[in-house]
Amino acid sequence: MLEVKDIIYKIEDKTILNNLSAIFKPGELNMVIGPNGSGKSTLLKIICNEITHYSGKVLYDGGVLSKKDKLNIAKKRSVLSQQSELSFPLSVEEVVLMGRYPHFNLYPSVNDKEICLLALKRMNMEDFRHRNYLTLSGGEKQRVHFARALAQIWEQPEDTCRYLFLDEPIASLDLNYQHEFLRITKEIAEQNTVVVAVIHDINLALQYADKAILINMGNVIAKGSPAEVITTENLFAVYGLKCRILQNPDSSFQYFIVE
């Protein structure tokens, strides 16, 4: 389980996150939503220990993150950033192998390489393994980096909780790959993994999220199930949009339309 307690983060006199608390459990796809500049990516950076100067606590399995062994955490936690760009002509396989770096010293084992191939297959990218990464499209590169993130946490003891953090992971993907990506992410969550994803698309959050947290100006506006969080009142309060929440007659999913 992942818990953030009373997080306050400021840059000079500007409050970015204001006394924010939340619990993220394995088995659930948690989506963080809100407008640009609301503090979503900042929250993710604090959870990932990229930002360390803040008030409050981040707890992994009940233990304070700042006191955890960094290598041990790296073996079971992976991060897919909004921009994961590389400027070296590595092969796709070599990029995915980066996810295994915490698991070996000098040279990867046969098992490490097999895991990378499995991760590429999971993303339907195995035919790209020998391609020059720099020749790929933006969406293809993002899928390779997701394979890298999966390879990092692929093999864990059964009782070990894994952590996967995603910052706007589908922004550069075609529509079909957006849904494939989120279906895979949901499957990963069900395998004893805490998944926290920052996302802008409200309708995708309604369809795929198990839990949602709506942030605006560093404050939690609502948290709970998507139906509890994504309401006409909350969308108007945060985005200034008059809209309706509708029920898909052919499924359990809801969706919103602007009036």
mmCIF file of C-alpha atoms in Angstrom:
data_model
loop_
_atom_site.group_PDB
_atom_site.id
_atom_site.type_symbol
_atom_site.label_atom_id
_atom_site.label_comp_id
_atom_site.label_asym_id
_atom_site.label_seq_id
_atom_site.Cartn_x
_atom_site.Cartn_y
_atom_site.Cartn_z
ATOM 1 C CA MET A 1 0.000 0.000 0.000
ATOM 2 C CA LEU A 2 1.072 3.578 -0.658
ATOM 3 C CA GLU A 3 0.007 6.429 1.589
ATOM 4 C CA VAL A 4 0.697 10.143 1.386
ATOM 5 C CA LYS A 5 -0.045 12.061 4.571
ATOM 6 C CA ASP A 6 -0.446 15.816 4.983
ATOM 7 C CA ILE A 7 1.815 16.721 2.054
ATOM 8 C CA ILE A 8 2.611 20.427 1.782
ATOM 9 C CA TYR A 9 4.930 21.600 -0.960
ATOM 10 C CA LYS A 10 5.831 25.197 -1.693
ATOM 11 C CA ILE A 11 8.067 27.025 -4.149
ATOM 12 C CA GLU A 12 9.015 30.248 -2.408
ATOM 13 C CA ASP A 13 5.638 31.717 -1.359
ATOM 14 C CA LYS A 14 3.542 29.686 -3.796
ATOM 15 C CA THR A 15 1.790 26.615 -2.398
ATOM 16 C CA ILE A 16 1.814 23.800 -4.955
ATOM 17 C CA LEU A 17 0.274 21.085 -2.759
ATOM 18 C CA ASN A 18 -1.789 21.994 0.260
ATOM 19 C CA ASN A 19 -2.065 19.415 3.048
ATOM 20 C CA LEU A 20 -2.762 16.577 0.615
ATOM 21 C CA SER A 21 -3.502 13.069 1.883
ATOM 22 C CA ALA A 22 -4.449 9.938 -0.042
ATOM 23 C CA ILE A 23 -4.188 6.143 0.087
ATOM 24 C CA PHE A 24 -3.427 4.047 -2.998
ATOM 25 C CA LYS A 25 -3.994 0.303 -2.695
ATOM 26 C CA PRO A 26 -2.726 -2.590 -4.838
ATOM 27 C CA GLY A 27 -5.340 -4.128 -7.071
ATOM 28 C CA GLU A 28 -6.770 -0.748 -8.056
ATOM 29 C CA LEU A 29 -6.017 1.543 -10.972
ATOM 30 C CA ASN A 30 -5.744 4.959 -9.338
ATOM 31 C CA MET A 31 -6.060 7.981 -11.614
ATOM 32 C CA VAL A 32 -5.147 11.535 -10.623
ATOM 33 C CA ILE A 33 -7.090 14.121 -12.611
ATOM 34 C CA GLY A 34 -7.288 17.900 -12.674
ATOM 35 C CA PRO A 35 -6.408 20.909 -14.837
ATOM 36 C CA ASN A 36 -2.898 21.934 -15.865
ATOM 37 C CA GLY A 37 -0.949 23.396 -12.959
ATOM 38 C CA SER A 38 -3.122 21.742 -10.327
ATOM 39 C CA GLY A 39 -0.242 19.782 -8.763
ATOM 40 C CA LYS A 40 -0.789 16.336 -10.306
ATOM 41 C CA SER A 41 2.738 15.791 -11.648
ATOM 42 C CA THR A 42 4.237 17.369 -8.518
ATOM 43 C CA LEU A 43 2.402 14.812 -6.395
ATOM 44 C CA LEU A 44 3.805 12.023 -8.563
ATOM 45 C CA LYS A 45 7.354 13.400 -8.237
ATOM 46 C CA ILE A 46 7.007 13.464 -4.444
ATOM 47 C CA ILE A 47 5.696 9.884 -4.447
ATOM 48 C CA CYS A 48 8.696 8.869 -6.610
ATOM 49 C CA ASN A 49 11.188 10.731 -4.371
ATOM 50 C CA GLU A 50 12.194 13.076 -7.197
ATOM 51 C CA ILE A 51 11.140 15.953 -4.929
ATOM 52 C CA THR A 52 12.389 15.525 -1.383
ATOM 53 C CA HIS A 53 11.877 18.904 0.321
ATOM 54 C CA TYR A 54 8.276 18.907 1.490
ATOM 55 C CA SER A 55 6.246 18.622 4.680
ATOM 56 C CA GLY A 56 4.370 15.410 5.425
ATOM 57 C CA LYS A 57 5.086 11.742 4.809
ATOM 58 C CA VAL A 58 5.116 9.248 1.964
ATOM 59 C CA LEU A 59 4.733 5.667 3.185
ATOM 60 C CA TYR A 60 5.489 2.523 1.203
ATOM 61 C CA ASP A 61 3.997 -0.501 2.986
ATOM 62 C CA GLY A 62 3.900 1.547 6.183
ATOM 63 C CA GLY A 63 7.555 2.609 6.010
ATOM 64 C CA VAL A 64 8.704 6.178 5.368
ATOM 65 C CA LEU A 65 10.012 6.492 1.802
ATOM 66 C CA SER A 66 12.998 8.665 2.722
ATOM 67 C CA LYS A 67 14.285 5.899 5.003
ATOM 68 C CA LYS A 68 13.893 3.070 2.490
ATOM 69 C CA ASP A 69 16.868 1.530 0.687
ATOM 70 C CA LYS A 70 16.953 3.154 -2.767
ATOM 71 C CA LEU A 71 18.145 0.045 -4.622
ATOM 72 C CA ASN A 72 15.508 -2.147 -3.022
ATOM 73 C CA ILE A 73 12.807 0.361 -3.939
ATOM 74 C CA ALA A 74 14.114 0.587 -7.521
ATOM 75 C CA LYS A 75 13.706 -3.168 -7.927
ATOM 76 C CA LYS A 76 9.951 -3.010 -7.283
ATOM 77 C CA ARG A 77 9.002 0.510 -8.385
ATOM 78 C CA SER A 78 9.046 1.902 -11.903
ATOM 79 C CA VAL A 79 8.131 5.287 -13.331
ATOM 80 C CA LEU A 80 6.994 6.291 -16.795
ATOM 81 C CA SER A 81 7.450 10.032 -17.137
ATOM 82 C CA GLN A 82 5.594 12.347 -19.476
ATOM 83 C CA GLN A 83 8.752 12.771 -21.566
ATOM 84 C CA SER A 84 11.175 9.841 -21.610
ATOM 85 C CA GLU A 85 13.457 10.934 -24.432
ATOM 86 C CA LEU A 86 16.826 9.454 -25.354
ATOM 87 C CA SER A 87 19.333 10.861 -27.850
ATOM 88 C CA PHE A 88 21.537 7.787 -28.310
ATOM 89 C CA PRO A 89 21.099 5.275 -31.160
ATOM 90 C CA LEU A 90 20.307 2.334 -28.904
ATOM 91 C CA SER A 91 18.298 -0.640 -30.041
ATOM 92 C CA VAL A 92 14.787 -1.034 -28.673
ATOM 93 C CA GLU A 93 15.964 -4.090 -26.740
ATOM 94 C CA GLU A 94 18.751 -2.063 -25.096
ATOM 95 C CA VAL A 95 16.282 0.627 -24.024
ATOM 96 C CA VAL A 96 13.993 -1.928 -22.410
ATOM 97 C CA LEU A 97 17.011 -3.519 -20.721
ATOM 98 C CA MET A 98 17.513 -0.236 -18.830
ATOM 99 C CA GLY A 99 14.571 -1.301 -16.708
ATOM 100 C CA ARG A 100 16.641 -4.222 -15.447
ATOM 101 C CA TYR A 101 19.590 -2.071 -14.297
ATOM 102 C CA PRO A 102 18.642 -2.296 -10.583
ATOM 103 C CA HIS A 103 18.686 -6.085 -10.862
ATOM 104 C CA PHE A 104 22.271 -6.664 -12.067
ATOM 105 C CA ASN A 105 25.756 -5.207 -11.572
ATOM 106 C CA LEU A 106 27.818 -5.350 -14.754
ATOM 107 C CA TYR A 107 26.101 -7.701 -17.177
ATOM 108 C CA PRO A 108 22.469 -8.753 -17.529
ATOM 109 C CA SER A 109 21.624 -12.387 -16.990
ATOM 110 C CA VAL A 110 19.785 -14.592 -19.444
ATOM 111 C CA ASN A 111 16.746 -14.104 -17.226
ATOM 112 C CA ASP A 112 17.020 -10.307 -17.497
ATOM 113 C CA LYS A 113 17.044 -10.552 -21.289
ATOM 114 C CA GLU A 114 14.105 -12.949 -21.290
ATOM 115 C CA ILE A 115 12.117 -10.556 -19.120
ATOM 116 C CA CYS A 116 12.803 -7.718 -21.569
ATOM 117 C CA LEU A 117 11.503 -9.846 -24.436
ATOM 118 C CA LEU A 118 8.398 -10.732 -22.436
ATOM 119 C CA ALA A 119 7.780 -7.048 -21.703
ATOM 120 C CA LEU A 120 8.112 -6.207 -25.406
ATOM 121 C CA LYS A 121 5.684 -9.001 -26.267
ATOM 122 C CA ARG A 122 3.235 -7.625 -23.703
ATOM 123 C CA MET A 123 3.294 -4.357 -25.648
ATOM 124 C CA ASN A 124 3.168 -6.136 -29.048
ATOM 125 C CA MET A 125 6.598 -4.663 -29.805
ATOM 126 C CA GLU A 126 8.745 -7.814 -30.083
ATOM 127 C CA ASP A 127 9.258 -7.251 -33.824
ATOM 128 C CA PHE A 128 10.879 -3.908 -32.974
ATOM 129 C CA ARG A 129 13.541 -5.343 -30.656
ATOM 130 C CA HIS A 130 16.471 -4.758 -33.059
ATOM 131 C CA ARG A 131 15.221 -1.426 -34.398
ATOM 132 C CA ASN A 132 17.130 1.801 -33.733
ATOM 133 C CA TYR A 133 15.127 3.572 -31.029
ATOM 134 C CA LEU A 134 15.705 6.964 -32.694
ATOM 135 C CA THR A 135 13.883 5.854 -35.851
ATOM 136 C CA LEU A 136 10.612 5.204 -34.000
ATOM 137 C CA SER A 137 7.577 7.467 -33.914
ATOM 138 C CA GLY A 138 6.627 9.247 -30.696
ATOM 139 C CA GLY A 139 3.920 6.714 -29.902
ATOM 140 C CA GLU A 140 6.222 3.764 -30.598
ATOM 141 C CA LYS A 141 8.865 5.262 -28.311
ATOM 142 C CA GLN A 142 6.290 5.619 -25.526
ATOM 143 C CA ARG A 143 5.295 1.966 -25.879
ATOM 144 C CA VAL A 144 8.970 0.959 -25.674
ATOM 145 C CA HIS A 145 9.345 2.957 -22.470
ATOM 146 C CA PHE A 146 6.279 1.294 -21.021
ATOM 147 C CA ALA A 147 7.914 -2.059 -21.779
ATOM 148 C CA ARG A 148 11.017 -0.750 -19.963
ATOM 149 C CA ALA A 149 8.881 0.198 -16.949
ATOM 150 C CA LEU A 150 7.218 -3.230 -16.931
ATOM 151 C CA ALA A 151 10.590 -5.014 -17.207
ATOM 152 C CA GLN A 152 11.814 -3.204 -14.102
ATOM 153 C CA ILE A 153 9.099 -4.694 -11.865
ATOM 154 C CA TRP A 154 8.381 -7.842 -13.873
ATOM 155 C CA GLU A 155 9.637 -10.545 -11.546
ATOM 156 C CA GLN A 156 8.867 -10.145 -7.843
ATOM 157 C CA PRO A 157 8.154 -12.542 -4.949
ATOM 158 C CA GLU A 158 4.448 -13.315 -4.723
ATOM 159 C CA ASP A 159 3.976 -11.396 -1.472
ATOM 160 C CA THR A 160 5.876 -8.290 -2.657
ATOM 161 C CA CYS A 161 3.842 -5.235 -3.565
ATOM 162 C CA ARG A 162 4.989 -3.529 -6.773
ATOM 163 C CA TYR A 163 4.604 0.147 -7.661
ATOM 164 C CA LEU A 164 3.978 1.634 -11.097
ATOM 165 C CA PHE A 165 3.712 5.401 -11.563
ATOM 166 C CA LEU A 166 2.607 6.942 -14.848
ATOM 167 C CA ASP A 167 2.641 10.638 -15.761
ATOM 168 C CA GLU A 168 0.410 11.378 -18.780
ATOM 169 C CA PRO A 169 1.361 8.011 -20.298
ATOM 170 C CA ILE A 170 -1.015 8.027 -23.274
ATOM 171 C CA ALA A 171 -0.611 11.596 -24.555
ATOM 172 C CA SER A 172 1.363 10.557 -27.660
ATOM 173 C CA LEU A 173 -0.519 7.340 -28.431
ATOM 174 C CA ASP A 174 -3.071 6.651 -31.134
ATOM 175 C CA LEU A 175 -6.592 5.955 -29.905
ATOM 176 C CA ASN A 176 -6.339 2.164 -30.190
ATOM 177 C CA TYR A 177 -3.040 2.094 -28.290
ATOM 178 C CA GLN A 178 -4.453 4.359 -25.571
ATOM 179 C CA HIS A 179 -7.046 1.715 -24.763
ATOM 180 C CA GLU A 180 -4.545 -1.139 -25.079
ATOM 181 C CA PHE A 181 -2.188 0.694 -22.730
ATOM 182 C CA LEU A 182 -4.896 1.251 -20.110
ATOM 183 C CA ARG A 183 -6.150 -2.333 -20.344
ATOM 184 C CA ILE A 184 -2.629 -3.599 -19.693
ATOM 185 C CA THR A 185 -2.213 -1.108 -16.852
ATOM 186 C CA LYS A 186 -5.424 -2.361 -15.262
ATOM 187 C CA GLU A 187 -4.193 -5.958 -15.537
ATOM 188 C CA ILE A 188 -0.880 -4.987 -13.898
ATOM 189 C CA ALA A 189 -2.768 -3.340 -11.024
ATOM 190 C CA GLU A 190 -4.601 -6.597 -10.363
ATOM 191 C CA GLN A 191 -1.245 -8.370 -9.887
ATOM 192 C CA ASN A 192 -0.512 -6.942 -6.423
ATOM 193 C CA THR A 193 0.632 -3.612 -7.856
ATOM 194 C CA VAL A 194 -0.029 -0.062 -6.708
ATOM 195 C CA VAL A 195 -0.687 1.894 -9.901
ATOM 196 C CA VAL A 196 -1.015 5.683 -9.872
ATOM 197 C CA ALA A 197 -1.574 7.384 -13.219
ATOM 198 C CA VAL A 198 -1.865 11.101 -13.951
ATOM 199 C CA ILE A 199 -4.302 11.563 -16.820
ATOM 200 C CA HIS A 200 -6.196 14.395 -18.500
ATOM 201 C CA ASP A 201 -8.919 12.499 -20.347
ATOM 202 C CA ILE A 202 -11.955 12.463 -18.045
ATOM 203 C CA ASN A 203 -13.854 9.909 -20.128
ATOM 204 C CA LEU A 204 -10.944 7.466 -19.991
ATOM 205 C CA ALA A 205 -10.832 7.934 -16.222
ATOM 206 C CA LEU A 206 -14.553 7.140 -16.053
ATOM 207 C CA GLN A 207 -13.995 3.977 -18.080
ATOM 208 C CA TYR A 208 -10.792 2.570 -16.606
ATOM 209 C CA ALA A 209 -10.144 3.983 -13.128
ATOM 210 C CA ASP A 210 -11.024 2.004 -10.016
ATOM 211 C CA LYS A 211 -10.345 5.041 -7.859
ATOM 212 C CA ALA A 212 -9.900 8.694 -8.795
ATOM 213 C CA ILE A 213 -8.579 11.769 -7.051
ATOM 214 C CA LEU A 214 -9.456 15.223 -8.372
ATOM 215 C CA ILE A 215 -6.944 17.980 -7.607
ATOM 216 C CA ASN A 216 -7.203 21.699 -8.211
ATOM 217 C CA MET A 217 -4.734 24.388 -7.130
ATOM 218 C CA GLY A 218 -2.967 21.887 -4.884
ATOM 219 C CA ASN A 219 -6.107 20.841 -3.028
ATOM 220 C CA VAL A 220 -8.008 17.563 -3.132
ATOM 221 C CA ILE A 221 -11.486 18.377 -4.395
ATOM 222 C CA ALA A 222 -12.780 14.799 -4.282
ATOM 223 C CA LYS A 223 -11.534 11.223 -4.035
ATOM 224 C CA GLY A 224 -13.224 7.858 -4.319
ATOM 225 C CA SER A 225 -14.803 5.915 -7.156
ATOM 226 C CA PRO A 226 -14.949 7.650 -10.553
ATOM 227 C CA ALA A 227 -18.722 8.063 -10.172
ATOM 228 C CA GLU A 228 -18.214 9.795 -6.820
ATOM 229 C CA VAL A 229 -15.436 12.075 -8.048
ATOM 230 C CA ILE A 230 -16.409 12.915 -11.626
ATOM 231 C CA THR A 231 -19.710 14.698 -11.114
ATOM 232 C CA THR A 232 -21.268 17.632 -12.931
ATOM 233 C CA GLU A 233 -20.783 19.758 -9.830
ATOM 234 C CA ASN A 234 -17.084 18.939 -9.512
ATOM 235 C CA LEU A 235 -16.387 19.398 -13.217
ATOM 236 C CA PHE A 236 -18.040 22.808 -13.136
ATOM 237 C CA ALA A 237 -16.171 23.810 -9.954
ATOM 238 C CA VAL A 238 -12.771 22.776 -11.352
ATOM 239 C CA TYR A 239 -13.036 23.305 -15.109
ATOM 240 C CA GLY A 240 -15.925 25.768 -15.344
ATOM 241 C CA LEU A 241 -17.728 23.383 -17.701
ATOM 242 C CA LYS A 242 -21.439 22.815 -17.791
ATOM 243 C CA CYS A 243 -21.806 19.177 -18.693
ATOM 244 C CA ARG A 244 -23.865 16.043 -18.283
ATOM 245 C CA ILE A 245 -22.799 12.594 -17.073
ATOM 246 C CA LEU A 246 -24.453 9.901 -19.191
ATOM 247 C CA GLN A 247 -24.689 6.130 -18.887
ATOM 248 C CA ASN A 248 -23.533 3.959 -21.762
ATOM 249 C CA PRO A 249 -26.572 1.731 -22.411
ATOM 250 C CA ASP A 250 -24.378 -1.138 -23.593
ATOM 251 C CA SER A 251 -21.984 -1.226 -20.621
ATOM 252 C CA SER A 252 -21.460 -0.114 -17.036
ATOM 253 C CA PHE A 253 -19.350 2.874 -18.142
ATOM 254 C CA GLN A 254 -20.370 6.481 -17.786
ATOM 255 C CA TYR A 255 -19.180 9.360 -19.951
ATOM 256 C CA PHE A 256 -19.547 13.111 -19.925
ATOM 257 C CA ILE A 257 -20.542 15.573 -22.619
ATOM 258 C CA VAL A 258 -20.295 19.346 -22.562
ATOM 259 C CA GLU A 259 -23.605 21.164 -22.844
#
